[in-house]
PDB file of C-alpha atoms in Angstrom:
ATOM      1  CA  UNK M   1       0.000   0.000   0.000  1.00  0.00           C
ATOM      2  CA  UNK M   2       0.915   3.400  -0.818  1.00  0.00           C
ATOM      3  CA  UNK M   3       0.840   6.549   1.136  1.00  0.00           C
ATOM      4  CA  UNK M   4      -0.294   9.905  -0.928  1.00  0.00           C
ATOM      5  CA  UNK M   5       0.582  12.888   1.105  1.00  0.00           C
ATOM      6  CA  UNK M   6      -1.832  15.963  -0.095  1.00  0.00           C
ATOM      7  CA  UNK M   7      -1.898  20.021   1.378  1.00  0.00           C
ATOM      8  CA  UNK M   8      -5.069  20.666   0.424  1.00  0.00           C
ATOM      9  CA  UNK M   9      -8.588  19.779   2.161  1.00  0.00           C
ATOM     10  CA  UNK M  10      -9.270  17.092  -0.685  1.00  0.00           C
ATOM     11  CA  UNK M  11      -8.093  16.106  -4.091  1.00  0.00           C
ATOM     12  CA  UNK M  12     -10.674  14.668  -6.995  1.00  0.00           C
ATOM     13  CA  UNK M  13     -10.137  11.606  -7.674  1.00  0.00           C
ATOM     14  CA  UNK M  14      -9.235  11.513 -11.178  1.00  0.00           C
ATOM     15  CA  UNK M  15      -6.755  13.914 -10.053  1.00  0.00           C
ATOM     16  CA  UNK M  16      -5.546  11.367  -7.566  1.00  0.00           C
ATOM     17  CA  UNK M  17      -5.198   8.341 -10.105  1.00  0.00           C
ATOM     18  CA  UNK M  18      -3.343  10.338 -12.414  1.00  0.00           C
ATOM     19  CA  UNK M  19      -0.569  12.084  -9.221  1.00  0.00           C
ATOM     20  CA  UNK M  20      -0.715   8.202  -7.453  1.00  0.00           C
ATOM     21  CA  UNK M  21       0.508   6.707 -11.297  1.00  0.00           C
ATOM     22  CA  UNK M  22      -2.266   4.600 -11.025  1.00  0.00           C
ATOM     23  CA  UNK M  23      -3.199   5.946 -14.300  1.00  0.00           C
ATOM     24  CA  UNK M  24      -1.421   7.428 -17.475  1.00  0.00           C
ATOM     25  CA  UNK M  25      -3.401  10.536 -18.395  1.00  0.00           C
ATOM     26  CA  UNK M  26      -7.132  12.142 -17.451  1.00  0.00           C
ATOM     27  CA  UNK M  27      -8.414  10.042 -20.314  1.00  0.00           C
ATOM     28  CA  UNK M  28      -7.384   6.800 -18.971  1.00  0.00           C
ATOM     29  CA  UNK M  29      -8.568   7.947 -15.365  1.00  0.00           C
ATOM     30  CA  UNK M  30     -12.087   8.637 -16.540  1.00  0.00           C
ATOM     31  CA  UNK M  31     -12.068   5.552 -18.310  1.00  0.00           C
ATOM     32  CA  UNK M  32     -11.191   3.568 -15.335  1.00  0.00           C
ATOM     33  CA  UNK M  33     -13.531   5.228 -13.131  1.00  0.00           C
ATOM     34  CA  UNK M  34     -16.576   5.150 -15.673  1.00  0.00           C
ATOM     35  CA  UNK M  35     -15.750   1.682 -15.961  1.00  0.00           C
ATOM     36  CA  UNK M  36     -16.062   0.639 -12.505  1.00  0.00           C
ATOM     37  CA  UNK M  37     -12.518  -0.202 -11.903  1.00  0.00           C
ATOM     38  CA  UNK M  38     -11.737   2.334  -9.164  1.00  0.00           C
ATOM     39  CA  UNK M  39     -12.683   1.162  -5.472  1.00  0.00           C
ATOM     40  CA  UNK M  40     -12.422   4.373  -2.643  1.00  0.00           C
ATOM     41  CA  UNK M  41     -12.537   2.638   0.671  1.00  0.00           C
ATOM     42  CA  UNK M  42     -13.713  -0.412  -0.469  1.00  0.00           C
ATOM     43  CA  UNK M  43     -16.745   0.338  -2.407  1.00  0.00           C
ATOM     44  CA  UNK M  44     -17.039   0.861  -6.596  1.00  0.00           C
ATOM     45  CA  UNK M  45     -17.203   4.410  -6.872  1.00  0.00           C
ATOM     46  CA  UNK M  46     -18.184   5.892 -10.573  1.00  0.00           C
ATOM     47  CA  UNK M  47     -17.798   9.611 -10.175  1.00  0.00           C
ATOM     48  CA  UNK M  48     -14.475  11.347 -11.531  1.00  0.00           C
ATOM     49  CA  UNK M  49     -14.756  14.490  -9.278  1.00  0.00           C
ATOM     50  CA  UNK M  50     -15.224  12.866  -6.174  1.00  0.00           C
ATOM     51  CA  UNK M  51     -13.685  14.481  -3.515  1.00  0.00           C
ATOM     52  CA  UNK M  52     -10.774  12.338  -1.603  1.00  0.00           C
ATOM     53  CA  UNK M  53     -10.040  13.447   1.728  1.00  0.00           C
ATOM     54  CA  UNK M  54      -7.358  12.303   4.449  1.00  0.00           C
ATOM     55  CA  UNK M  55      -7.938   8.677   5.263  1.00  0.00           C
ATOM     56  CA  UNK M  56      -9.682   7.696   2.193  1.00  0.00           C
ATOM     57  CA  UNK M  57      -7.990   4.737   0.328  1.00  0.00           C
ATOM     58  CA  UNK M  58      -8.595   4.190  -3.112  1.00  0.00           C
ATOM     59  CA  UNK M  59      -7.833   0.495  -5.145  1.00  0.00           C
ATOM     60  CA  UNK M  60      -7.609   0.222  -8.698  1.00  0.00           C
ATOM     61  CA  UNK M  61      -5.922  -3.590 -10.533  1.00  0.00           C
ATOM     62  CA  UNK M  62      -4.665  -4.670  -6.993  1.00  0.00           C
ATOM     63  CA  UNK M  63      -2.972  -1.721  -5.981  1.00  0.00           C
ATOM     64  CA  UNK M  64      -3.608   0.922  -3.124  1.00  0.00           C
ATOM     65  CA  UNK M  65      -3.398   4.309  -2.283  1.00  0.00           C
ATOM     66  CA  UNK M  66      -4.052   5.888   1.307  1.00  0.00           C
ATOM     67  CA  UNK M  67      -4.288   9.769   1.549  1.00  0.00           C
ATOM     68  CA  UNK M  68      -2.866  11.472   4.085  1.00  0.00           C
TER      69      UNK M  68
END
């Protein structure tokens, strides 16, 4: 599991795929997240601008990201 360290109050998550490497470019973010690919603390989430706050944790192929 990775740690993502952020300064503001949240981060989008699109934003967040793309800053964590979990994916390429904002194309392949929405993709993944319109898709149903992208899990934020556990459940299937489906909306790009979602707002990701400290202590979320988001999963995409097997891989994880916890904000801090």
């Amino acid at each position: 599991m990775n740690t993502i360290k952020i300064n503001t109050e949240f981060i989008k998550l699109d934003a967040l795929l793309k800053f964590a490497s979990l994916a390429g470019s904002g194309g392949e973010a929405k993709a993944l997240i319109q898709d149903g690919c992208v899990l934020v603390n556990g459940e299937v989430c489906t909306m790009r601008g979602k707002k990701i706050r400290s202590g979320d944790t988001v999963s995409l192929d097997g891989q994880e990201v916890t904000v801090e």
